Coordinates of C-alpha atoms and ligand atoms in Angstrom, one line a residue:
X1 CA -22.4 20.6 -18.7
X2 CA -22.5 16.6 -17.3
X3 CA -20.4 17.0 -14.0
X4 CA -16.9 16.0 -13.4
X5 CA -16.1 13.3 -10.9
X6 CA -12.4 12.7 -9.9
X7 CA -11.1 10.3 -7.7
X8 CA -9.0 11.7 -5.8
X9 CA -10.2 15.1 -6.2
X10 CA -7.9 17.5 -8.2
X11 CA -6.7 20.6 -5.9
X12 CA -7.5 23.4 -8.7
X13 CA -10.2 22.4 -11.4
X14 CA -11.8 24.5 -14.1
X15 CA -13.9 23.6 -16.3
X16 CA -13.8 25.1 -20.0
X17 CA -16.4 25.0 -23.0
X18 CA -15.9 22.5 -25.6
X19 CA -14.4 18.9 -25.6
X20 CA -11.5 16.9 -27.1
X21 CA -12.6 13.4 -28.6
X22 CA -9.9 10.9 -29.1
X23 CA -10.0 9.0 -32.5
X24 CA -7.9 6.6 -34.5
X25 CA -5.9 9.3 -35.9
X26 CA -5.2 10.7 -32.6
X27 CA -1.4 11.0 -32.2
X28 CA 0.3 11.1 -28.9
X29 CA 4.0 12.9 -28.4
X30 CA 6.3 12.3 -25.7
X31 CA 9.5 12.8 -25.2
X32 CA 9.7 10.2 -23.1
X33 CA 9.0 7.1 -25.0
X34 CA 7.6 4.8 -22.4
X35 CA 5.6 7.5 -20.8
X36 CA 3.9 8.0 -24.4
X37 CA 3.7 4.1 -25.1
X38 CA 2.1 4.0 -21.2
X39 CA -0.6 6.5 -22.0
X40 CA -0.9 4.3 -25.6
X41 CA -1.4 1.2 -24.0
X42 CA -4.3 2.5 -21.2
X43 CA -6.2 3.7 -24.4
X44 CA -5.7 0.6 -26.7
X45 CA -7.6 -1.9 -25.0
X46 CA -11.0 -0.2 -24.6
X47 CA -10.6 2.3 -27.9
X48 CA -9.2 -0.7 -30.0
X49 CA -7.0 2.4 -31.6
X50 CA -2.9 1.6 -31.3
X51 CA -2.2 5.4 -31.3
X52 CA 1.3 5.8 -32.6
X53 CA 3.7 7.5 -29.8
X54 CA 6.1 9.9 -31.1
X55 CA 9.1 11.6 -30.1
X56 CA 8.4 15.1 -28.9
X57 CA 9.8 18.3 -30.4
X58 CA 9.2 22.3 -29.8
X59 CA 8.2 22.3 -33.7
X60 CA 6.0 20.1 -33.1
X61 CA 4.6 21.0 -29.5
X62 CA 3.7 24.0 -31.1
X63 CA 1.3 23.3 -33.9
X64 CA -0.2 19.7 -33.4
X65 CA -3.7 19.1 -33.4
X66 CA -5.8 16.1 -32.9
X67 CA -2.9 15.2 -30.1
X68 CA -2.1 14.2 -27.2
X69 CA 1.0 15.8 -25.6
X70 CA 3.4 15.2 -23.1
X71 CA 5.5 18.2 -22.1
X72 CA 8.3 17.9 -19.4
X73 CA 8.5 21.5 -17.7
X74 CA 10.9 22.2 -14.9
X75 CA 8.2 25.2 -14.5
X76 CA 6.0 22.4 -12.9
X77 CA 6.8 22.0 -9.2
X78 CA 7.2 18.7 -7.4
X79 CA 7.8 15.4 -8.6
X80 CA 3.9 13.9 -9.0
X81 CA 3.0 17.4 -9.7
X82 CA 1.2 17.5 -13.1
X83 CA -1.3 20.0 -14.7
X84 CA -3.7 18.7 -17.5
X85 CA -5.4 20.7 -20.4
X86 CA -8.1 19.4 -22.1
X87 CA -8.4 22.2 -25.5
X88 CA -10.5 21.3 -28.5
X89 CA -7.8 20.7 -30.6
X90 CA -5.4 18.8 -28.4
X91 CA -4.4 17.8 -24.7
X92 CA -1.2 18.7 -23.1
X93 CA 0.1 17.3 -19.8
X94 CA 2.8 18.8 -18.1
X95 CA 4.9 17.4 -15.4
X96 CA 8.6 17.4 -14.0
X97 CA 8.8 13.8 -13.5
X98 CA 7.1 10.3 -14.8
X99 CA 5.1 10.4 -11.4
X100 CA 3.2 13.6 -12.6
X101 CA 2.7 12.4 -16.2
X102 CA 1.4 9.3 -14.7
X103 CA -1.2 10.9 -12.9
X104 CA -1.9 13.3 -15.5
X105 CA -2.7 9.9 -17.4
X106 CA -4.8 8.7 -14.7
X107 CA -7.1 11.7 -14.4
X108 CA -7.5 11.5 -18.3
X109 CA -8.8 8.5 -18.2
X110 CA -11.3 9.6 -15.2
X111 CA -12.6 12.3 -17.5
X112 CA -13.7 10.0 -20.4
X113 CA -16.3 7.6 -20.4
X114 CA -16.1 4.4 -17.7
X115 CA -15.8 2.1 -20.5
X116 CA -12.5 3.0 -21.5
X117 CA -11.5 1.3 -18.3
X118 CA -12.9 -1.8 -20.0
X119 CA -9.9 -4.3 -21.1
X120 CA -11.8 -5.3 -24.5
X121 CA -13.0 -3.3 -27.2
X122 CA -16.5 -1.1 -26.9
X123 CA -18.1 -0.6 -30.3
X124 CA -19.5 2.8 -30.6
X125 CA -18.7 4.6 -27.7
X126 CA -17.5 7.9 -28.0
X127 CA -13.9 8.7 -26.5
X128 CA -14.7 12.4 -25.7
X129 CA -12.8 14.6 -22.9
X130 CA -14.4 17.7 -21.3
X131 CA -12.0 20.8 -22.0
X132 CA -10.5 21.8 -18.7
X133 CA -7.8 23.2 -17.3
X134 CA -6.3 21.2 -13.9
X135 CA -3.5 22.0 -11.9
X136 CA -3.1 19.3 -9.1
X137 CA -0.4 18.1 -6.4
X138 CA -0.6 15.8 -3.5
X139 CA -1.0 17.2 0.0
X140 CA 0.8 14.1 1.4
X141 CA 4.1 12.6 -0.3
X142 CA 3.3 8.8 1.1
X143 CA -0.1 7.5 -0.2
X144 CA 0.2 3.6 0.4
X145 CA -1.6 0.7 1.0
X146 CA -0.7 -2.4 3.0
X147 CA -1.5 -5.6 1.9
X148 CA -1.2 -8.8 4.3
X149 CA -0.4 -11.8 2.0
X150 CA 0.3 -14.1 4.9
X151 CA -2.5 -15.0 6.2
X152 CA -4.2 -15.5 2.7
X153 CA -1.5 -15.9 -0.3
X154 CA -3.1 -14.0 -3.2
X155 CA -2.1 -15.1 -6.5
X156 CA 0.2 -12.9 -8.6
X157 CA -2.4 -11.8 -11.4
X158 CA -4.6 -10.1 -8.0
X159 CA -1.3 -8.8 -6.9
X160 CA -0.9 -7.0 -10.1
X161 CA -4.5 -5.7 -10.2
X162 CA -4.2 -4.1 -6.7
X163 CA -1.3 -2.0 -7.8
X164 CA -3.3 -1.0 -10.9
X165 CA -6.2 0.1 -8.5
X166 CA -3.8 2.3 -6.1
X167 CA -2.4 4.2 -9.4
X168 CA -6.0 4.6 -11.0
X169 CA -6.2 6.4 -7.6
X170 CA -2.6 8.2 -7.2
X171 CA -1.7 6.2 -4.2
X172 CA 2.8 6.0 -4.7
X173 CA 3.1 3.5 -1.9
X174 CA 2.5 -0.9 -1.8
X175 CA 3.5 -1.6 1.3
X176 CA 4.1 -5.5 0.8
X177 CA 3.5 -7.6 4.7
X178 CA 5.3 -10.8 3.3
X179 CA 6.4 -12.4 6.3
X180 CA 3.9 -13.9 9.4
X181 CA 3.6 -16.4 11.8
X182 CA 0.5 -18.3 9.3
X183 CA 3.1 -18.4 6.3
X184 CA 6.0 -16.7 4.5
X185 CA 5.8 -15.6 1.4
X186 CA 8.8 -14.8 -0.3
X187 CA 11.7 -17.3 -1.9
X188 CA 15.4 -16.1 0.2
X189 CA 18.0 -18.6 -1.8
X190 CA 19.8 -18.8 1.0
X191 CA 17.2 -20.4 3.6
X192 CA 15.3 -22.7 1.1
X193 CA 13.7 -23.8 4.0
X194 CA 11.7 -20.7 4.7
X195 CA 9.3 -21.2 1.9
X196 CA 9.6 -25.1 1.6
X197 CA 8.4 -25.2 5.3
X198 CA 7.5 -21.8 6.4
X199 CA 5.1 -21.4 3.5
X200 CA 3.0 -24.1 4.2
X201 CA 0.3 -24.4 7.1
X202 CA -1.4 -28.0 7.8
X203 CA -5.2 -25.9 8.2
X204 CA -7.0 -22.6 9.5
X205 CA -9.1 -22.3 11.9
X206 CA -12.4 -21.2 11.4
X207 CA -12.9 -17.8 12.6
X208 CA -17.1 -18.3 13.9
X209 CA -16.1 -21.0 15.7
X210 CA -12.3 -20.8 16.9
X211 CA -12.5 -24.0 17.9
X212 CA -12.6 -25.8 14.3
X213 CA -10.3 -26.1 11.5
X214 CA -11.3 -26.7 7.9
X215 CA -8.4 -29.6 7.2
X216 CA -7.3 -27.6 4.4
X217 CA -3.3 -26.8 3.8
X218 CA -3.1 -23.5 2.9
X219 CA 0.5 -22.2 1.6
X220 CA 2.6 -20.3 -1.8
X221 CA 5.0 -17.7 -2.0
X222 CA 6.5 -15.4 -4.4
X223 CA 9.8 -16.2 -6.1
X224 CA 12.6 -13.9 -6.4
X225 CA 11.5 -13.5 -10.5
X226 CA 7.9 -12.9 -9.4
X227 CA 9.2 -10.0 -6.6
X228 CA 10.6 -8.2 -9.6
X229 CA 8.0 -8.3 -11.3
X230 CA 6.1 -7.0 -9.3
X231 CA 8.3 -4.5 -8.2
X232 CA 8.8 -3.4 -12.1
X233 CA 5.1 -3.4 -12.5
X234 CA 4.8 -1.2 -9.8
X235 CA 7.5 1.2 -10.7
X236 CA 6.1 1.6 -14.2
X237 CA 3.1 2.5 -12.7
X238 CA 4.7 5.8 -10.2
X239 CA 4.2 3.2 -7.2
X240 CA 7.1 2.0 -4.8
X241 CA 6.8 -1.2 -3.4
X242 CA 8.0 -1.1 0.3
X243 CA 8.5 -4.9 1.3
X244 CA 7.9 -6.0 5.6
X245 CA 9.7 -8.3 6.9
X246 CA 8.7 -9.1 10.5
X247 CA 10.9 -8.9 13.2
X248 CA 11.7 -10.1 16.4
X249 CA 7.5 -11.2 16.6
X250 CA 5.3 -12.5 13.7
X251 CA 8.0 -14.9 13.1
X252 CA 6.9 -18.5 13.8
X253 CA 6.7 -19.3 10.2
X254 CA 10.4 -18.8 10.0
X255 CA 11.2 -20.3 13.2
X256 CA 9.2 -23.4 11.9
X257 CA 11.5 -23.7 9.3
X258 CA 14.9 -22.9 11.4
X259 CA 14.1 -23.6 15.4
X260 CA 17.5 -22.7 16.0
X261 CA 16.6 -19.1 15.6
X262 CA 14.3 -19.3 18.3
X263 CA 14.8 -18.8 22.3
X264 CA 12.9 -22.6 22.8
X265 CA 14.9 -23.8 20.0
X266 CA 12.2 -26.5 19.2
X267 CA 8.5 -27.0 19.1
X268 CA 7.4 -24.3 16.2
X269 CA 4.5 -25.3 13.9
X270 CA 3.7 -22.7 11.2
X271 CA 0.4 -21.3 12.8
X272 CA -3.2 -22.4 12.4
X273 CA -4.6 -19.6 14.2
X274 CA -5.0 -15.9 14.2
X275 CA -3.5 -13.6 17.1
X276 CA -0.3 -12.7 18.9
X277 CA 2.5 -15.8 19.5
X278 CA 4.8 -15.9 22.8
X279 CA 7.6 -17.3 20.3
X280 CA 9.6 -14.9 18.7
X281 CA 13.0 -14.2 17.4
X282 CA 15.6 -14.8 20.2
X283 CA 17.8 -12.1 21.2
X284 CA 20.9 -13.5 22.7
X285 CA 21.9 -15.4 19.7
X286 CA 24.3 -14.0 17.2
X287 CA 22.9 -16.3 14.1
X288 CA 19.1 -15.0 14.3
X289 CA 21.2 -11.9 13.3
X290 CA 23.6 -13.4 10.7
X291 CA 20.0 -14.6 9.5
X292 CA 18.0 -11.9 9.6
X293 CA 21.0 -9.6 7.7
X294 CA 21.4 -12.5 5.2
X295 CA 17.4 -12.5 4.0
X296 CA 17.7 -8.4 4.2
X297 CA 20.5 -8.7 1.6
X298 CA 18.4 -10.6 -0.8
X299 CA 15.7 -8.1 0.2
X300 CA 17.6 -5.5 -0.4
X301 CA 18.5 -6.7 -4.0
X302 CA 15.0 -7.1 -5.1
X303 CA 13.3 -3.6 -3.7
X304 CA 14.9 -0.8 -4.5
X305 CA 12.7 1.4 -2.2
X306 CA 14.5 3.2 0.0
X307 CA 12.3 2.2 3.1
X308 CA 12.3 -1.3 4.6
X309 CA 9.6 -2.0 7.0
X310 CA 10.7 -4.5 9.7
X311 CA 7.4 -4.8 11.8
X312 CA 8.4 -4.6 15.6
X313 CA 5.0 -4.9 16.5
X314 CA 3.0 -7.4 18.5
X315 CA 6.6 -9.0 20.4
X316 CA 5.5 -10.6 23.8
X317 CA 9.0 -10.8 26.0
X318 CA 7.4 -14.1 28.1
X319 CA 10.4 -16.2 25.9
X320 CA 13.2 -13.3 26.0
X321 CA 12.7 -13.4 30.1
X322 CA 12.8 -17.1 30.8
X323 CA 16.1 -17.5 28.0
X324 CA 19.6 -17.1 29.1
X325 CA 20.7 -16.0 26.0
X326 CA 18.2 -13.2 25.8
X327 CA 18.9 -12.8 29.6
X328 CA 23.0 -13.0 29.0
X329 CA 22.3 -9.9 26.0
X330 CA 20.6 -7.8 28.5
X331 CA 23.3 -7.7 30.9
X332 CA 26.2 -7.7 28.3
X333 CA 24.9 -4.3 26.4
X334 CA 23.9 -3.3 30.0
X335 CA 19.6 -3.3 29.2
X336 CA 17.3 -2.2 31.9
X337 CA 14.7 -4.9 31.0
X338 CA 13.1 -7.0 27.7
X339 CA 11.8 -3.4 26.4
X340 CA 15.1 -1.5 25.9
X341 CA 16.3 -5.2 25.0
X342 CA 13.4 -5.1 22.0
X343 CA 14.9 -1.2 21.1
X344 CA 18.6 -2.6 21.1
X345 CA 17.3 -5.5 18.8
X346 CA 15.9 -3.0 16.1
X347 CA 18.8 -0.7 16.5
X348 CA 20.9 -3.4 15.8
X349 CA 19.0 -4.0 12.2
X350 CA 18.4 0.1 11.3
X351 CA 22.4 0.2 11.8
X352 CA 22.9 -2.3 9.3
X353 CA 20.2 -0.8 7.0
X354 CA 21.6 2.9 7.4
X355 CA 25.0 2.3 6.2
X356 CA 23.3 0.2 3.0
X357 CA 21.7 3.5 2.6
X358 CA 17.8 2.3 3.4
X359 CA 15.4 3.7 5.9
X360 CA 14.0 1.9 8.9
X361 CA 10.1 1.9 9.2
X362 CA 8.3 0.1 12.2
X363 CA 5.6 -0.5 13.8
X364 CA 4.6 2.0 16.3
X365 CA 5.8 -0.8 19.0
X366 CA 9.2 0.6 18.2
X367 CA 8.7 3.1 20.5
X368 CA 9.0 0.5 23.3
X369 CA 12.3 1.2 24.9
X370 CA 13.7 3.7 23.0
X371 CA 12.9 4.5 19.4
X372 CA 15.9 4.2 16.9
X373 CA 18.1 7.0 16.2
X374 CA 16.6 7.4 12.3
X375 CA 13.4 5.2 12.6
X376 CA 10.7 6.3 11.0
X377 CA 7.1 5.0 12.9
X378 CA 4.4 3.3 11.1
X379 CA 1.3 4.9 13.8
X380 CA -1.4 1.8 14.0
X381 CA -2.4 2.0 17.7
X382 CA -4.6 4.7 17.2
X383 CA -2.4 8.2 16.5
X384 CA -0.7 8.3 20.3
X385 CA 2.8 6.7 19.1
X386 CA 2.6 8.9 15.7
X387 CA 2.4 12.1 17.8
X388 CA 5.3 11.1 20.2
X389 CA 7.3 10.3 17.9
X390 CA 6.9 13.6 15.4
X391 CA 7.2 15.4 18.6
X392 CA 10.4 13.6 19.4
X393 CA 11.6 14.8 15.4
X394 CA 11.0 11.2 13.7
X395 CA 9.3 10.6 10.6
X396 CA 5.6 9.4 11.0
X397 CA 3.2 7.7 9.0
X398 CA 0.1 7.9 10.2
X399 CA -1.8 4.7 9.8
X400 CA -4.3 4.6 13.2
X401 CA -6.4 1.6 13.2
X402 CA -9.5 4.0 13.8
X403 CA -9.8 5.1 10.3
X404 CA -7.2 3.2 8.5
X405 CA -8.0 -0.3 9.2
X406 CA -10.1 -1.9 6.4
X407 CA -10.2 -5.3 7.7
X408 CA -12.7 -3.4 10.7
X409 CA -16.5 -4.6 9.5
X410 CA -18.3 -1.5 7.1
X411 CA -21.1 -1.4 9.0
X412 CA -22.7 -1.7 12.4
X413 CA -25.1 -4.1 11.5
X414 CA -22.3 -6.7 11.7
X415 CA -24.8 -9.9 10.9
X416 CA -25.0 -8.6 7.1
X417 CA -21.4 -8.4 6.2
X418 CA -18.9 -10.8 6.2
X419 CA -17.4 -12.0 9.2
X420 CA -14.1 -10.0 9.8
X421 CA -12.3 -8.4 13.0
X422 CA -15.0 -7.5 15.9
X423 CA -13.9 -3.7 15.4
X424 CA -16.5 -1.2 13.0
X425 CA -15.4 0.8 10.7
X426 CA -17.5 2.4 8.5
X427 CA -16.9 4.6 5.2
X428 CA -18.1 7.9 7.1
X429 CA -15.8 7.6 10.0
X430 CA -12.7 6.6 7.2
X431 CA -13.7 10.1 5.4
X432 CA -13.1 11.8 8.7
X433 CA -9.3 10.6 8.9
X434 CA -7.3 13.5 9.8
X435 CA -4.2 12.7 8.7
X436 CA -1.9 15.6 11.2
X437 CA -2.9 15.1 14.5
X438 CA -3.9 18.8 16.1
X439 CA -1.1 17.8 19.4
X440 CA 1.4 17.8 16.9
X441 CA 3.2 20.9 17.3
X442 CA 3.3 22.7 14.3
X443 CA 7.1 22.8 13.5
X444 CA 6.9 18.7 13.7
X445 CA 3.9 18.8 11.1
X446 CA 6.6 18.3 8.4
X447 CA 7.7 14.9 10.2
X448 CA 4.0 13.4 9.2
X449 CA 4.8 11.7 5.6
X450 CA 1.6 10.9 5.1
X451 CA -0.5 8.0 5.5
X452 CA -2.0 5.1 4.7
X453 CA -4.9 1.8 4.7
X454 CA -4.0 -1.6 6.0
X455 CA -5.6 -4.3 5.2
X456 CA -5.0 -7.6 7.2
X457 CA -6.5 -11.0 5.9
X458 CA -7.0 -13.0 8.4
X459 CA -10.7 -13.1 7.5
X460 CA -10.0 -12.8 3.6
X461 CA -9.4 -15.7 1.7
X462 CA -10.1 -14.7 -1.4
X463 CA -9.0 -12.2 -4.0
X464 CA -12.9 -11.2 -4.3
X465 CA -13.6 -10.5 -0.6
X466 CA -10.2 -8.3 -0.2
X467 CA -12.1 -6.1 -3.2
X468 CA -15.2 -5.8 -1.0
X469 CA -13.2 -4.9 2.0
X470 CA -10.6 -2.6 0.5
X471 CA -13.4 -0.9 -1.8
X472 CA -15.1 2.2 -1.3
X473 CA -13.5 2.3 1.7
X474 CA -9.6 3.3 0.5
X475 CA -11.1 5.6 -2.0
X476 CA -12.2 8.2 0.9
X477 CA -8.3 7.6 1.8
X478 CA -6.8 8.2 -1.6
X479 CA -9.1 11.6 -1.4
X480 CA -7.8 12.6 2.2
X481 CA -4.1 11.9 1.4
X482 CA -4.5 13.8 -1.9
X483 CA -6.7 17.0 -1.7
X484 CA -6.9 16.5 2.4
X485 CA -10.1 18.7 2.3
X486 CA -10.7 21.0 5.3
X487 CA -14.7 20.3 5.1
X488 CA -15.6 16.5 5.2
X489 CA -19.6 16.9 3.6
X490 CA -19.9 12.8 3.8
X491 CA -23.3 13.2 1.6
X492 CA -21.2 15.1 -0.7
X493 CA -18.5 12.1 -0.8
X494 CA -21.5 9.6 -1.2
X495 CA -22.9 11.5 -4.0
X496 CA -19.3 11.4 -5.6
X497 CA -18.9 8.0 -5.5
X498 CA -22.2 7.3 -6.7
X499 CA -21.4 8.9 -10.0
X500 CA -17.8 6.6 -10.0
X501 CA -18.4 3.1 -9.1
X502 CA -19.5 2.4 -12.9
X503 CA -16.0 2.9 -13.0
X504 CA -15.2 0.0 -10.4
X505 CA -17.9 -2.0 -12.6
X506 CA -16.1 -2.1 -15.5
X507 CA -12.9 -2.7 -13.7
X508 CA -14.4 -5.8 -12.3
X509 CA -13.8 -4.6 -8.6
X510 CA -16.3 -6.7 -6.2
X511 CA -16.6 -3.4 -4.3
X512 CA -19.4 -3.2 -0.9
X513 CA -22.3 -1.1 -2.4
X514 CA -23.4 1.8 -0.7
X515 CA -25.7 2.3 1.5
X516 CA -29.0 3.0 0.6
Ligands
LIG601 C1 -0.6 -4.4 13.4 O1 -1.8 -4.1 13.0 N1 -0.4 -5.4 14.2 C2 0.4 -3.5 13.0
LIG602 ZN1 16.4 -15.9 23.6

């Protein structure tokens, strides 16, 4: 029997004898209609068949043959629970929820052939599915990944094909960084100014030289139609889209386009360079706050996911101590110093998102000073601020830059790869990523969500290079965050993905090869 590859592994596999062939006269059955057109429309393109999706009933569950079924079973556990049999005469998915019947779908399509990944017709191939019988839950309830569109815009259509790639691998999580000192990226009606200025920069610099720039405006940004699309897109596809918007630091862009909002007041250029800026947000004014609730109401309207990341990272307090306003603020609310001033800033927003009913995610920088009452921490500075905060009884996602951060450079041999971030991180170390750190006590192990990559694109202009940075590399993720296997056999994972990437092939993913 040929072997089985999954990506992400399935927790319970077993393989039967015999196989289930898809044809043209294959019928599928859902009682959900657009879970039954969804699974429809991955087959069509690569099978050329338009399988007709029908309504399901018990008559019907019962006898068909030469189908594909859909059954909705309160029996099945857990929302992206799902359990998948392949029989000779037919296929039944079960599930309690779309998310489980979409990942049902998306180990389906794992078990035929590669080329039904294809988006245009293969002659001749043959559509056939091992029997099995798989019974498979996540070990982590937040999969994501992070995409930076700031420093690079990415155009819509790449957007689109990222989000296909974390549901091909049962990620649930976009985590969208929209907002930056090099550029915002999304239209707020009510600050036009935002993207007409703060979208555009004159130039970059050029990284292997720091002191060059390659005279070339760089800008775009998503309307308010596009964001829903994208954010329907997504949902179709069992993935929430979890929007950043940066606050008090990594906002030059917007202070570009409104100085006022700034503790200077004047000066701002959208940036031309990588790394952290002195100007942020000031912290004495009442309008940055006015401002900053106004463009979370529009946010608000376009993502329905219930958390709302509002970066806190990376905020320098050189401006906050030298402004009277900032200075006036600390003595008013009766602040020790800038730090509990930076907690009292981000307490102010998680209010304001708590009664709309939305969760606060930061940065692990939100630590500094106090954490916020419901604040859930985002852990990129290594694993330290996750395990303080679990241990203080707040949510965690554990991100740590020493296993999460695919912007880091694959290899050690540095001079062969693009240039990217002097930090290494290579696809053996990502497939040791423990996701629970062992000092987390274990009656806070329920406060780790889960995890997630992050990838930052400073160095990554281009659609094509995010692929080669982002690929294998978040595959080992998707496998820890699903199956988180207790031994990590890296020539085992190797092996495993040298049997899949055919699959990224097809997909027309410019993934980094392995190593030899
Ligand atoms: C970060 O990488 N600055 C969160
Ligand atoms: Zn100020």
């Amino acid at each position: 029997m040929a072997e089985i590859t999954l990506f992400p592994q399935p927790r319970q596999l077993e393989r039967k004898t015999g196989n289930f062939t898809i044809n043209r006269h294959t019928r599928i059955f859902a009682e959900d209609a657009a879970l039954g057109e969804m699974l429809a429309a991955y087959l069509r393109p690569a099978t050329g068949f338009d399988l007709p999706a029908h309504p399901l009933d018990d008559n019907i569950a019962a006898d068909a043959r030469n189908a594909i079924l859909l059954v909705r079973s309160d029996a099945v556990l857990g929302a992206e629970h799902y359990a998948l049999n392949v029989e000779s005469g037919r296929v039944i998915i079960t599930a309690s929820h779309g998310g489980g019947f979409l990942h049902g779908m998306q180990t389906l399509r794992q078990l035929l052939s590669p080329q039904i990944l294809s988006d245009e017709t293969v002659a001749d191939a043959a559509w056939t599915l091992p029997c099995v019988h798989i019974n498979d839950a996540p070990a982590f309830g937040w999969r994501g990944l992070h995409l930076d569109v700031c420093r690079h815009m990415f155009p819509l259509a790449f957007i689109k094909k990222f989000i296909d790639m974390l549901a091909f691998y049962k990620f649930n999580i976009f985590h969208w960084h929209l907002t930056e000192d090099q550029g915002w990226r999304i239209e707020i009606k009510k600050y036009p100014r935002l993207t007409e200025v703060g979208a555009q920069r004159a130039e970059t610099v050029v990284a292997r030289t720091w002191d060059q720039y390659d005279g070339v405006p760089h800008g775009g940004f998503y309307t308010q139609d596009e964001v829903r699309e994208v954010v329907a897109y997504a949902a179709e596809r069992g993935i929430t889209v979890m929007p950043e918007i940066e606050l008090p630091g990594h906002a030059v862009a917007a202070l570009t386009a409104y100085p006022e909002l700034g503790c200077v007041g004047e000066g701002y250029e959208v940036r031309r360079t990588w790394g952290i800026a002195e100007d942020i947000f000031c912290a004495g004014k009442d309008e940055v706050f006015t401002f900053l609730k106004d463009v979370l109401s529009e946010v608000l309207e376009l993502f329905p996911s219930k958390y709302i990341h509002i970066g806190g990272d990376e905020a320098p307090k050189s401006r906050w101590e030298a402004c009277p306003a900032c200075q006036e603020r600390i003595n008013a609310e009766g602040l020790a110093d800038e730090h509990e001033l930076q907690s009292w800033f981000i307490r102010q927003i998680e209010a304001w998102l708590n009664e709309r009913g939305r969760n606060l995610v930061g940065w692990d920088e939100i630590l500094e000073g106090g954490l916020a009452p419901n604040a859930t921490v985002m852990s990129w500075r290594g694993s330290d601020g996750g395990i303080a905060a679990a241990n203080a009884g707040h949510d965690v996602i554990m991100t740590p830059n020493t296993y999460c951060y695919l912007d880091y450079y694959q290899s050690e041999d540095t001079d062969s790869e693009p240039w990217a971030i002097p930090a290494i991180l290579p696809l053996k170390q990502v497939w040791q990523y423990e996701v629970v750190p062992k000092q987390i006590t274990a009656d806070k192990r329920h406060h780790i969500l889960g995890g997630q990559g992050n990838i930052w694109t400073e160095y990554m202009p281009h659609a094509d290079h995010v692929e080669y940075m982002v690929f294998p590399r978040a595959i080992a993720i998707a496998d820890v965050l699903w199956h988180h296997p207790e031994q990590r056999d890296y020539d085992a994972l190797v092996a495993r993905l040298r049997r899949h990437l055919p699959a990224l092939d097809i997909m027309g993913v410019n993934y980094r090869p392995l190593d030899d």
